[in-house]
PDB file of C-alpha atoms in Angstrom:
ATOM      1  CA  MET G   1     278.620 -65.037  84.887  1.00 48.00           C
ATOM      2  CA  SER G   2     278.249 -62.363  82.253  1.00 60.00           C
ATOM      3  CA  ARG G   3     280.215 -59.251  82.523  1.00 69.00           C
ATOM      4  CA  PHE G   4     276.894 -57.428  82.414  1.00 71.00           C
ATOM      5  CA  GLU G   5     275.672 -59.068  85.623  1.00 71.00           C
ATOM      6  CA  LEU G   6     277.045 -56.542  88.296  1.00 81.00           C
ATOM      7  CA  LEU G   7     275.032 -57.657  91.294  1.00 89.00           C
ATOM      8  CA  SER G   8     275.080 -60.852  93.105  1.00 90.00           C
ATOM      9  CA  ASP G   9     271.871 -62.559  94.080  1.00 91.00           C
ATOM     10  CA  ASP G  10     272.684 -61.735  97.717  1.00 92.00           C
ATOM     11  CA  GLN G  11     273.175 -58.083  96.919  1.00 93.00           C
ATOM     12  CA  TRP G  12     270.002 -57.829  94.946  1.00 92.00           C
ATOM     13  CA  ALA G  13     268.081 -59.452  97.784  1.00 92.00           C
ATOM     14  CA  LEU G  14     269.123 -56.349  99.952  1.00 93.00           C
ATOM     15  CA  ILE G  15     268.764 -53.790  97.463  1.00 93.00           C
ATOM     16  CA  GLY G  16     265.752 -54.990  95.494  1.00 90.00           C
ATOM     17  CA  PRO G  17     262.843 -54.715  97.963  1.00 91.00           C
ATOM     18  CA  PHE G  18     263.394 -50.815  98.092  1.00 90.00           C
ATOM     19  CA  LEU G  19     263.341 -50.099  94.496  1.00 86.00           C
ATOM     20  CA  PRO G  20     260.246 -49.300  92.236  1.00 77.00           C
ATOM     21  CA  VAL G  21     257.829 -51.995  91.606  1.00 70.00           C
ATOM     22  CA  ARG G  22     254.899 -52.584  89.300  1.00 63.00           C
ATOM     23  CA  THR G  23     251.687 -50.670  90.144  1.00 52.00           C
ATOM     24  CA  GLY G  24     249.444 -52.592  88.237  1.00 51.00           C
ATOM     25  CA  ARG G  25     248.216 -49.732  86.137  1.00 58.00           C
ATOM     26  CA  ALA G  26     247.733 -49.766  82.405  1.00 52.00           C
ATOM     27  CA  GLY G  27     250.482 -48.444  80.331  1.00 49.00           C
ATOM     28  CA  ARG G  28     253.812 -49.101  78.904  1.00 59.00           C
ATOM     29  CA  PRO G  29     255.573 -52.572  80.132  1.00 59.00           C
ATOM     30  CA  PHE G  30     257.452 -52.018  83.353  1.00 60.00           C
ATOM     31  CA  SER G  31     261.142 -52.333  82.983  1.00 74.00           C
ATOM     32  CA  ASP G  32     263.082 -55.121  84.962  1.00 86.00           C
ATOM     33  CA  ALA G  33     264.467 -53.248  87.982  1.00 89.00           C
ATOM     34  CA  ARG G  34     267.563 -55.388  88.311  1.00 91.00           C
ATOM     35  CA  THR G  35     268.435 -54.913  84.591  1.00 92.00           C
ATOM     36  CA  MET G  36     268.010 -51.073  85.170  1.00 92.00           C
ATOM     37  CA  VAL G  37     270.198 -50.862  88.087  1.00 94.00           C
ATOM     38  CA  GLU G  38     273.029 -52.882  86.472  1.00 94.00           C
ATOM     39  CA  GLY G  39     272.836 -50.640  83.666  1.00 95.00           C
ATOM     40  CA  ILE G  40     273.307 -47.709  85.746  1.00 96.00           C
ATOM     41  CA  ILE G  41     276.218 -49.363  87.434  1.00 96.00           C
ATOM     42  CA  TYR G  42     277.570 -50.378  84.044  1.00 96.00           C
ATOM     43  CA  ARG G  43     277.571 -46.720  82.789  1.00 96.00           C
ATOM     44  CA  TYR G  44     279.195 -45.247  85.775  1.00 97.00           C
ATOM     45  CA  ARG G  45     281.791 -47.989  86.189  1.00 95.00           C
ATOM     46  CA  THR G  46     282.912 -47.669  82.448  1.00 94.00           C
ATOM     47  CA  GLY G  47     282.417 -43.845  81.987  1.00 95.00           C
ATOM     48  CA  ILE G  48     280.675 -44.269  78.703  1.00 95.00           C
ATOM     49  CA  ALA G  49     278.025 -42.060  77.286  1.00 94.00           C
ATOM     50  CA  TRP G  50     274.416 -43.086  78.177  1.00 95.00           C
ATOM     51  CA  ARG G  51     273.643 -43.667  74.252  1.00 94.00           C
ATOM     52  CA  ASP G  52     276.590 -46.102  74.224  1.00 95.00           C
ATOM     53  CA  LEU G  53     274.938 -48.587  76.769  1.00 95.00           C
ATOM     54  CA  PRO G  54     274.970 -52.129  75.379  1.00 93.00           C
ATOM     55  CA  ASP G  55     271.658 -53.335  74.197  1.00 91.00           C
ATOM     56  CA  VAL G  56     271.447 -55.979  76.991  1.00 92.00           C
ATOM     57  CA  PHE G  57     270.190 -53.285  79.183  1.00 92.00           C
ATOM     58  CA  GLY G  58     267.439 -52.332  76.879  1.00 90.00           C
ATOM     59  CA  PRO G  59     266.884 -48.754  75.620  1.00 91.00           C
ATOM     60  CA  TRP G  60     269.389 -46.159  77.118  1.00 94.00           C
ATOM     61  CA  GLN G  61     266.696 -43.632  77.685  1.00 94.00           C
ATOM     62  CA  THR G  62     264.747 -45.889  79.980  1.00 92.00           C
ATOM     63  CA  VAL G  63     267.963 -46.514  81.919  1.00 94.00           C
ATOM     64  CA  TRP G  64     268.714 -42.777  82.105  1.00 95.00           C
ATOM     65  CA  LYS G  65     265.262 -42.062  83.105  1.00 93.00           C
ATOM     66  CA  TRP G  66     265.374 -44.555  86.018  1.00 92.00           C
ATOM     67  CA  HIS G  67     268.438 -42.889  87.332  1.00 95.00           C
ATOM     68  CA  ARG G  68     267.216 -39.328  86.961  1.00 94.00           C
ATOM     69  CA  ARG G  69     264.001 -40.061  88.744  1.00 92.00           C
ATOM     70  CA  MET G  70     265.658 -41.895  91.607  1.00 92.00           C
ATOM     71  CA  ALA G  71     268.176 -39.164  92.059  1.00 93.00           C
ATOM     72  CA  GLY G  72     265.237 -36.583  92.110  1.00 91.00           C
ATOM     73  CA  ASP G  73     262.908 -38.390  94.583  1.00 90.00           C
ATOM     74  CA  GLY G  74     266.089 -39.535  96.756  1.00 90.00           C
ATOM     75  CA  SER G  75     265.605 -43.282  96.299  1.00 92.00           C
ATOM     76  CA  TRP G  76     269.125 -44.051  96.435  1.00 94.00           C
ATOM     77  CA  ASP G  77     269.478 -42.227  99.930  1.00 94.00           C
ATOM     78  CA  GLY G  78     266.456 -44.327 101.157  1.00 94.00           C
ATOM     79  CA  VAL G  79     268.287 -47.497 100.084  1.00 95.00           C
ATOM     80  CA  LEU G  80     271.443 -46.331 101.758  1.00 96.00           C
ATOM     81  CA  SER G  81     269.713 -45.563 104.993  1.00 96.00           C
ATOM     82  CA  ALA G  82     268.019 -48.885 104.940  1.00 95.00           C
ATOM     83  CA  LEU G  83     271.173 -50.726 104.580  1.00 96.00           C
ATOM     84  CA  THR G  84     273.128 -48.839 107.041  1.00 96.00           C
ATOM     85  CA  ALA G  85     270.112 -49.361 109.535  1.00 96.00           C
ATOM     86  CA  GLN G  86     270.497 -53.148 108.965  1.00 94.00           C
ATOM     87  CA  ALA G  87     274.123 -52.868 109.634  1.00 95.00           C
ATOM     88  CA  ASP G  88     273.904 -50.923 112.792  1.00 95.00           C
ATOM     89  CA  GLN G  89     271.358 -53.424 113.939  1.00 93.00           C
ATOM     90  CA  ALA G  90     274.152 -56.177 113.294  1.00 92.00           C
ATOM     91  CA  ASN G  91     276.651 -54.175 115.036  1.00 93.00           C
ATOM     92  CA  ALA G  92     278.590 -53.701 111.691  1.00 93.00           C
ATOM     93  CA  VAL G  93     279.028 -50.004 111.852  1.00 95.00           C
ATOM     94  CA  ASP G  94     282.046 -48.752 113.428  1.00 95.00           C
ATOM     95  CA  TRP G  95     281.267 -45.481 114.964  1.00 96.00           C
ATOM     96  CA  SER G  96     284.837 -44.127 114.553  1.00 96.00           C
ATOM     97  CA  LEU G  97     284.197 -41.790 111.575  1.00 97.00           C
ATOM     98  CA  SER G  98     286.343 -40.088 109.231  1.00 97.00           C
ATOM     99  CA  VAL G  99     285.938 -37.068 107.154  1.00 96.00           C
ATOM    100  CA  ASP G 100     287.543 -35.663 103.913  1.00 96.00           C
ATOM    101  CA  SER G 101     286.969 -34.672 100.415  1.00 95.00           C
ATOM    102  CA  THR G 102     288.266 -35.588  96.805  1.00 95.00           C
ATOM    103  CA  ILE G 103     287.997 -33.705  93.458  1.00 94.00           C
ATOM    104  CA  ALA G 104     286.404 -34.957  90.160  1.00 94.00           C
ATOM    105  CA  ARG G 105     287.451 -32.873  87.165  1.00 94.00           C
ATOM    106  CA  ALA G 106     284.353 -31.853  84.948  1.00 93.00           C
ATOM    107  CA  HIS G 107     284.323 -33.068  81.434  1.00 93.00           C
ATOM    108  CA  GLN G 108     283.301 -30.292  78.895  1.00 89.00           C
ATOM    109  CA  HIS G 109     280.144 -32.189  77.988  1.00 88.00           C
ATOM    110  CA  ALA G 110     279.103 -31.743  81.688  1.00 89.00           C
ATOM    111  CA  THR G 111     279.740 -27.900  81.671  1.00 86.00           C
ATOM    112  CA  ASN G 112     277.637 -26.879  78.754  1.00 83.00           C
ATOM    113  CA  ILE G 113     274.819 -25.732  80.787  1.00 80.00           C
ATOM    114  CA  THR G 114     273.495 -22.360  82.260  1.00 77.00           C
ATOM    115  CA  ARG G 115     274.649 -21.892  85.637  1.00 70.00           C
ATOM    116  CA  THR G 116     274.639 -19.074  88.166  1.00 69.00           C
ATOM    117  CA  THR G 117     277.999 -18.547  89.594  1.00 60.00           C
ATOM    118  CA  GLY G 118     278.940 -16.302  92.641  1.00 59.00           C
ATOM    119  CA  GLY G 119     275.659 -17.186  94.419  1.00 56.00           C
ATOM    120  CA  GLN G 120     275.333 -19.384  97.497  1.00 59.00           C
ATOM    121  CA  SER G 121     275.020 -23.033  96.760  1.00 65.00           C
ATOM    122  CA  ASN G 122     272.153 -24.982  98.360  1.00 67.00           C
ATOM    123  CA  TYR G 123     274.354 -28.051  98.912  1.00 69.00           C
ATOM    124  CA  MET G 124     272.588 -28.953 102.279  1.00 71.00           C
ATOM    125  CA  LYS G 125     269.285 -29.216 100.398  1.00 76.00           C
ATOM    126  CA  ILE G 126     269.991 -32.765  98.960  1.00 79.00           C
ATOM    127  CA  GLY G 127     266.834 -32.926  96.780  1.00 79.00           C
ATOM    128  CA  LEU G 128     267.232 -29.486  95.064  1.00 85.00           C
ATOM    129  CA  GLU G 129     269.627 -28.742  92.172  1.00 87.00           C
ATOM    130  CA  PRO G 130     271.937 -25.984  93.200  1.00 87.00           C
ATOM    131  CA  PRO G 131     272.125 -22.869  90.860  1.00 87.00           C
ATOM    132  CA  ASP G 132     275.907 -23.517  90.097  1.00 87.00           C
ATOM    133  CA  HIS G 133     275.123 -27.154  89.528  1.00 89.00           C
ATOM    134  CA  GLY G 134     278.095 -27.845  91.911  1.00 88.00           C
ATOM    135  CA  PHE G 135     280.799 -26.511  89.387  1.00 90.00           C
ATOM    136  CA  GLY G 136     283.633 -24.473  90.780  1.00 87.00           C
ATOM    137  CA  ARG G 137     286.539 -22.944  88.873  1.00 83.00           C
ATOM    138  CA  SER G 138     290.003 -23.275  90.273  1.00 77.00           C
ATOM    139  CA  ARG G 139     293.580 -23.656  88.909  1.00 76.00           C
ATOM    140  CA  GLY G 140     292.749 -27.083  87.469  1.00 76.00           C
ATOM    141  CA  GLY G 141     289.620 -25.763  85.670  1.00 87.00           C
ATOM    142  CA  LEU G 142     286.003 -26.652  86.359  1.00 91.00           C
ATOM    143  CA  SER G 143     285.564 -29.336  88.963  1.00 93.00           C
ATOM    144  CA  THR G 144     283.352 -30.705  91.710  1.00 94.00           C
ATOM    145  CA  LYS G 145     284.331 -31.768  95.239  1.00 94.00           C
ATOM    146  CA  VAL G 146     282.752 -34.803  96.878  1.00 96.00           C
ATOM    147  CA  HIS G 147     282.559 -34.625 100.732  1.00 96.00           C
ATOM    148  CA  GLN G 148     282.034 -37.913 102.559  1.00 96.00           C
ATOM    149  CA  LEU G 149     281.754 -39.009 106.209  1.00 97.00           C
ATOM    150  CA  VAL G 150     282.756 -42.627 106.503  1.00 97.00           C
ATOM    151  CA  ASP G 151     282.667 -45.376 109.281  1.00 96.00           C
ATOM    152  CA  GLY G 152     285.661 -46.867 110.700  1.00 95.00           C
ATOM    153  CA  ARG G 153     285.852 -49.378 107.867  1.00 94.00           C
ATOM    154  CA  GLY G 154     285.658 -46.634 105.157  1.00 95.00           C
ATOM    155  CA  LEU G 155     282.027 -47.181 104.134  1.00 96.00           C
ATOM    156  CA  PRO G 156     280.203 -44.070 103.476  1.00 97.00           C
ATOM    157  CA  LEU G 157     277.543 -42.818 105.828  1.00 97.00           C
ATOM    158  CA  VAL G 158     276.780 -39.185 104.558  1.00 96.00           C
ATOM    159  CA  THR G 159     277.658 -37.628 101.022  1.00 96.00           C
ATOM    160  CA  LEU G 160     277.505 -33.945  99.914  1.00 94.00           C
ATOM    161  CA  VAL G 161     278.540 -32.304  96.643  1.00 94.00           C
ATOM    162  CA  THR G 162     279.960 -28.834  96.353  1.00 91.00           C
ATOM    163  CA  PRO G 163     281.895 -26.794  93.745  1.00 90.00           C
ATOM    164  CA  GLY G 164     285.410 -27.659  93.522  1.00 88.00           C
ATOM    165  CA  GLN G 165     287.011 -24.656  95.105  1.00 87.00           C
ATOM    166  CA  ALA G 166     284.786 -25.029  98.390  1.00 86.00           C
ATOM    167  CA  GLY G 167     286.683 -25.544 101.510  1.00 86.00           C
ATOM    168  CA  ASP G 168     286.678 -28.672 103.686  1.00 90.00           C
ATOM    169  CA  SER G 169     286.220 -27.140 107.062  1.00 90.00           C
ATOM    170  CA  PRO G 170     282.705 -25.516 106.592  1.00 91.00           C
ATOM    171  CA  MET G 171     281.440 -28.853 105.340  1.00 92.00           C
ATOM    172  CA  LEU G 172     281.925 -30.948 108.526  1.00 94.00           C
ATOM    173  CA  LEU G 173     279.014 -29.487 110.371  1.00 94.00           C
ATOM    174  CA  PRO G 174     276.380 -29.878 107.526  1.00 93.00           C
ATOM    175  CA  LEU G 175     277.780 -33.668 107.181  1.00 95.00           C
ATOM    176  CA  LEU G 176     277.163 -34.401 110.773  1.00 95.00           C
ATOM    177  CA  ALA G 177     273.759 -32.715 110.512  1.00 94.00           C
ATOM    178  CA  GLU G 178     272.801 -35.215 107.704  1.00 94.00           C
ATOM    179  CA  LEU G 179     274.143 -38.071 109.711  1.00 95.00           C
ATOM    180  CA  ARG G 180     271.141 -40.162 110.790  1.00 95.00           C
ATOM    181  CA  VAL G 181     270.998 -44.078 111.192  1.00 96.00           C
ATOM    182  CA  ALA G 182     267.781 -45.514 111.915  1.00 93.00           C
ATOM    183  CA  ARG G 183     267.242 -48.040 114.773  1.00 92.00           C
ATOM    184  CA  PRO G 184     264.234 -50.523 115.603  1.00 90.00           C
ATOM    185  CA  VAL G 185     263.273 -48.556 118.649  1.00 89.00           C
ATOM    186  CA  GLY G 186     263.831 -44.905 119.356  1.00 90.00           C
ATOM    187  CA  ARG G 187     265.284 -41.930 117.590  1.00 94.00           C
ATOM    188  CA  PRO G 188     267.983 -42.445 114.913  1.00 95.00           C
ATOM    189  CA  ARG G 189     271.630 -42.360 115.870  1.00 95.00           C
ATOM    190  CA  THR G 190     273.159 -39.087 115.059  1.00 95.00           C
ATOM    191  CA  ARG G 191     276.257 -38.837 117.281  1.00 96.00           C
ATOM    192  CA  PRO G 192     279.533 -40.664 116.366  1.00 96.00           C
ATOM    193  CA  ASP G 193     281.988 -41.883 119.057  1.00 95.00           C
ATOM    194  CA  ARG G 194     284.842 -39.779 117.438  1.00 95.00           C
ATOM    195  CA  VAL G 195     285.577 -38.055 114.216  1.00 96.00           C
ATOM    196  CA  ARG G 196     288.941 -38.273 112.513  1.00 96.00           C
ATOM    197  CA  GLY G 197     289.994 -35.243 110.169  1.00 93.00           C
ATOM    198  CA  ASP G 198     293.236 -33.642 108.936  1.00 92.00           C
ATOM    199  CA  LYS G 199     294.531 -30.198 109.697  1.00 90.00           C
ATOM    200  CA  ALA G 200     292.020 -28.532 107.320  1.00 90.00           C
ATOM    201  CA  TYR G 201     289.356 -29.317 109.989  1.00 93.00           C
ATOM    202  CA  SER G 202     290.980 -27.806 112.813  1.00 88.00           C
ATOM    203  CA  SER G 203     289.015 -24.705 113.926  1.00 87.00           C
ATOM    204  CA  ARG G 204     287.614 -23.505 117.245  1.00 86.00           C
ATOM    205  CA  ALA G 205     283.994 -23.668 115.928  1.00 90.00           C
ATOM    206  CA  ILE G 206     284.405 -27.363 114.827  1.00 92.00           C
ATOM    207  CA  ARG G 207     286.189 -28.529 118.228  1.00 90.00           C
ATOM    208  CA  ALA G 208     283.498 -26.597 120.206  1.00 90.00           C
ATOM    209  CA  HIS G 209     280.653 -28.177 118.322  1.00 94.00           C
ATOM    210  CA  LEU G 210     282.212 -31.640 118.742  1.00 94.00           C
ATOM    211  CA  ARG G 211     283.100 -30.982 122.448  1.00 93.00           C
ATOM    212  CA  GLY G 212     279.419 -29.929 123.068  1.00 95.00           C
ATOM    213  CA  ARG G 213     278.020 -33.130 121.727  1.00 95.00           C
ATOM    214  CA  GLY G 214     280.514 -35.265 123.618  1.00 94.00           C
ATOM    215  CA  ILE G 215     282.274 -36.476 120.351  1.00 95.00           C
ATOM    216  CA  GLU G 216     286.014 -37.020 120.481  1.00 94.00           C
ATOM    217  CA  ALA G 217     288.067 -34.906 118.033  1.00 92.00           C
ATOM    218  CA  VAL G 218     291.100 -36.675 116.280  1.00 94.00           C
ATOM    219  CA  ILE G 219     292.105 -33.664 114.404  1.00 92.00           C
ATOM    220  CA  PRO G 220     295.747 -32.417 114.638  1.00 90.00           C
ATOM    221  CA  GLU G 221     296.501 -28.657 114.926  1.00 82.00           C
ATOM    222  CA  PRO G 222     298.273 -26.984 112.013  1.00 79.00           C
ATOM    223  CA  ARG G 223     301.550 -24.976 112.896  1.00 76.00           C
ATOM    224  CA  ASP G 224     300.203 -21.444 112.161  1.00 67.00           C
ATOM    225  CA  GLN G 225     297.444 -22.192 114.682  1.00 66.00           C
ATOM    226  CA  GLN G 226     299.901 -23.515 117.349  1.00 62.00           C
ATOM    227  CA  GLY G 227     301.955 -20.278 116.817  1.00 65.00           C
ATOM    228  CA  HIS G 228     298.873 -18.011 117.059  1.00 65.00           C
ATOM    229  CA  ARG G 229     297.828 -19.691 120.489  1.00 72.00           C
ATOM    230  CA  LYS G 230     301.335 -19.494 121.887  1.00 69.00           C
ATOM    231  CA  ARG G 231     301.570 -15.688 121.110  1.00 74.00           C
ATOM    232  CA  ARG G 232     298.302 -15.181 122.929  1.00 71.00           C
ATOM    233  CA  GLY G 233     299.682 -16.488 126.072  1.00 72.00           C
ATOM    234  CA  SER G 234     297.151 -17.609 128.631  1.00 67.00           C
ATOM    235  CA  ARG G 235     294.551 -16.122 126.420  1.00 66.00           C
ATOM    236  CA  GLY G 236     295.363 -18.464 123.655  1.00 64.00           C
ATOM    237  CA  GLY G 237     293.762 -21.400 125.716  1.00 63.00           C
ATOM    238  CA  ARG G 238     295.175 -25.123 126.153  1.00 69.00           C
ATOM    239  CA  PRO G 239     297.232 -26.991 123.736  1.00 68.00           C
ATOM    240  CA  VAL G 240     295.087 -29.416 121.337  1.00 76.00           C
ATOM    241  CA  SER G 241     295.308 -32.969 122.195  1.00 77.00           C
ATOM    242  CA  TYR G 242     294.483 -35.885 120.108  1.00 82.00           C
ATOM    243  CA  ASP G 243     295.463 -39.424 119.677  1.00 87.00           C
ATOM    244  CA  PRO G 244     298.119 -39.831 116.980  1.00 88.00           C
ATOM    245  CA  ALA G 245     297.806 -43.654 116.843  1.00 93.00           C
ATOM    246  CA  ASP G 246     294.193 -43.451 116.362  1.00 93.00           C
ATOM    247  CA  TYR G 247     294.696 -40.676 113.603  1.00 92.00           C
ATOM    248  CA  LYS G 248     296.414 -43.340 111.602  1.00 94.00           C
ATOM    249  CA  ASN G 249     293.099 -44.981 111.008  1.00 94.00           C
ATOM    250  CA  ARG G 250     291.865 -42.013 109.072  1.00 94.00           C
ATOM    251  CA  ASN G 251     293.491 -43.680 105.815  1.00 94.00           C
ATOM    252  CA  VAL G 252     290.144 -45.685 105.596  1.00 95.00           C
ATOM    253  CA  ILE G 253     288.587 -42.661 103.872  1.00 96.00           C
ATOM    254  CA  GLU G 254     291.411 -42.280 101.205  1.00 95.00           C
ATOM    255  CA  ARG G 255     291.040 -46.123 100.489  1.00 95.00           C
ATOM    256  CA  GLY G 256     287.437 -45.457 100.245  1.00 95.00           C
ATOM    257  CA  PHE G 257     287.923 -42.710  97.580  1.00 96.00           C
ATOM    258  CA  CYS G 258     290.269 -44.984  95.788  1.00 95.00           C
ATOM    259  CA  ARG G 259     287.243 -47.493  95.463  1.00 94.00           C
ATOM    260  CA  LEU G 260     284.958 -44.638  94.603  1.00 95.00           C
ATOM    261  CA  LYS G 261     287.158 -43.623  91.592  1.00 95.00           C
ATOM    262  CA  GLN G 262     287.420 -47.027  90.201  1.00 95.00           C
ATOM    263  CA  TRP G 263     284.125 -46.109  88.643  1.00 96.00           C
ATOM    264  CA  ARG G 264     285.383 -43.768  85.714  1.00 96.00           C
ATOM    265  CA  GLY G 265     282.054 -42.085  85.641  1.00 96.00           C
ATOM    266  CA  LEU G 266     282.767 -40.916  89.222  1.00 97.00           C
ATOM    267  CA  ALA G 267     286.325 -40.065  88.797  1.00 96.00           C
ATOM    268  CA  THR G 268     285.487 -37.642  86.012  1.00 96.00           C
ATOM    269  CA  ARG G 269     282.254 -36.030  86.140  1.00 96.00           C
ATOM    270  CA  TYR G 270     280.120 -36.173  83.003  1.00 96.00           C
ATOM    271  CA  ASP G 271     276.795 -35.301  84.609  1.00 95.00           C
ATOM    272  CA  LYS G 272     275.236 -31.877  84.055  1.00 93.00           C
ATOM    273  CA  LEU G 273     273.236 -31.993  87.083  1.00 93.00           C
ATOM    274  CA  ALA G 274     274.666 -32.173  90.676  1.00 93.00           C
ATOM    275  CA  ILE G 275     271.949 -34.204  91.977  1.00 94.00           C
ATOM    276  CA  VAL G 276     272.354 -36.757  89.456  1.00 96.00           C
ATOM    277  CA  TYR G 277     276.080 -37.048  89.885  1.00 96.00           C
ATOM    278  CA  ARG G 278     275.587 -37.255  93.741  1.00 96.00           C
ATOM    279  CA  ALA G 279     273.111 -39.918  93.390  1.00 96.00           C
ATOM    280  CA  ALA G 280     275.695 -42.052  91.308  1.00 97.00           C
ATOM    281  CA  VAL G 281     278.167 -41.475  94.419  1.00 97.00           C
ATOM    282  CA  VAL G 282     275.435 -42.626  96.833  1.00 97.00           C
ATOM    283  CA  LEU G 283     274.788 -45.795  94.662  1.00 97.00           C
ATOM    284  CA  ASN G 284     278.632 -46.597  94.709  1.00 97.00           C
ATOM    285  CA  ALA G 285     278.185 -46.380  98.536  1.00 97.00           C
ATOM    286  CA  VAL G 286     275.054 -48.631  98.366  1.00 97.00           C
ATOM    287  CA  ILE G 287     277.354 -51.314  96.587  1.00 96.00           C
ATOM    288  CA  ALA G 288     279.932 -50.972  99.060  1.00 96.00           C
ATOM    289  CA  TRP G 289     277.311 -51.534 102.027  1.00 96.00           C
ATOM    290  CA  SER G 290     275.597 -54.331 100.261  1.00 95.00           C
ATOM    291  CA  ARG G 291     279.005 -56.299  99.671  1.00 93.00           C
ATOM    292  CA  HIS G 292     279.750 -55.688 103.465  1.00 93.00           C
ATOM    293  CA  LEU G 293     276.341 -56.883 104.540  1.00 93.00           C
ATOM    294  CA  THR G 294     276.458 -60.113 102.428  1.00 88.00           C
ATOM    295  CA  GLY G 295     279.716 -61.144 103.952  1.00 75.00           C
ATOM    296  CA  ILE G 296     278.273 -60.712 107.489  1.00 65.00           C
ATOM    297  CA  ILE G 297     274.980 -62.528 106.561  1.00 54.00           C
ATOM    298  CA  ARG G 298     276.876 -65.660 105.301  1.00 48.00           C
TER     299      ARG G 298
END
């Protein structure tokens, strides 16, 4: 097998039906979809510049246009939704979810773009490019933060991108709002059994939201909140309870981020546009789910 063949036939059988096909109209020759996808994967796995793609994938401009268009029209999100629906139908989705975020430093070639800072980012509108392009300045310089909601095996279900200095806690509710796994009959499933999160996600608003939807919160309470509650006496409410043994399973999302950052083009952000970078993160999730499903099908 060539090092440029990055997808197995079983994986392509799952992904291929959801990708663009020939329309039959006259025009330029239609590029091979599998070659284009493997070219996109190769670029992000190695972290090279687009123009340095090996000739085996064809003109680099064509591979870039495929990725840019699929990022803009939400094609990769559609593929991920189809795969998660198949997995749920096969009872292969663990609905004990975990939430967390990871930082990706921005390369200087990605930040030479006009951006509006200080304005509110439209990170919840996945198809629109935010005015700040998902860049934020912190002690480490310009960076981007990737927020994910993963299942009990660490496979991503929802991905959002924000500036690097954005907090974790405000992003949990938007992540849950984007959670939709289609089913053959009826409405898509949007409610997990439980949500695991670290102390950054401990807030009254989050706990009230999860409680109202019947979702178990496996989130420890930080010491400062414990002190505030105790000082208020009976007005502080009851102590927070969670399952410490189940909380240990939250490490699946940390392992998932390790897998994500094995792609050098994701560990460091080289893309100017947030929707393009996020689409690559979603593509990484598509590959992870396709591997999981091929193992089940066999």
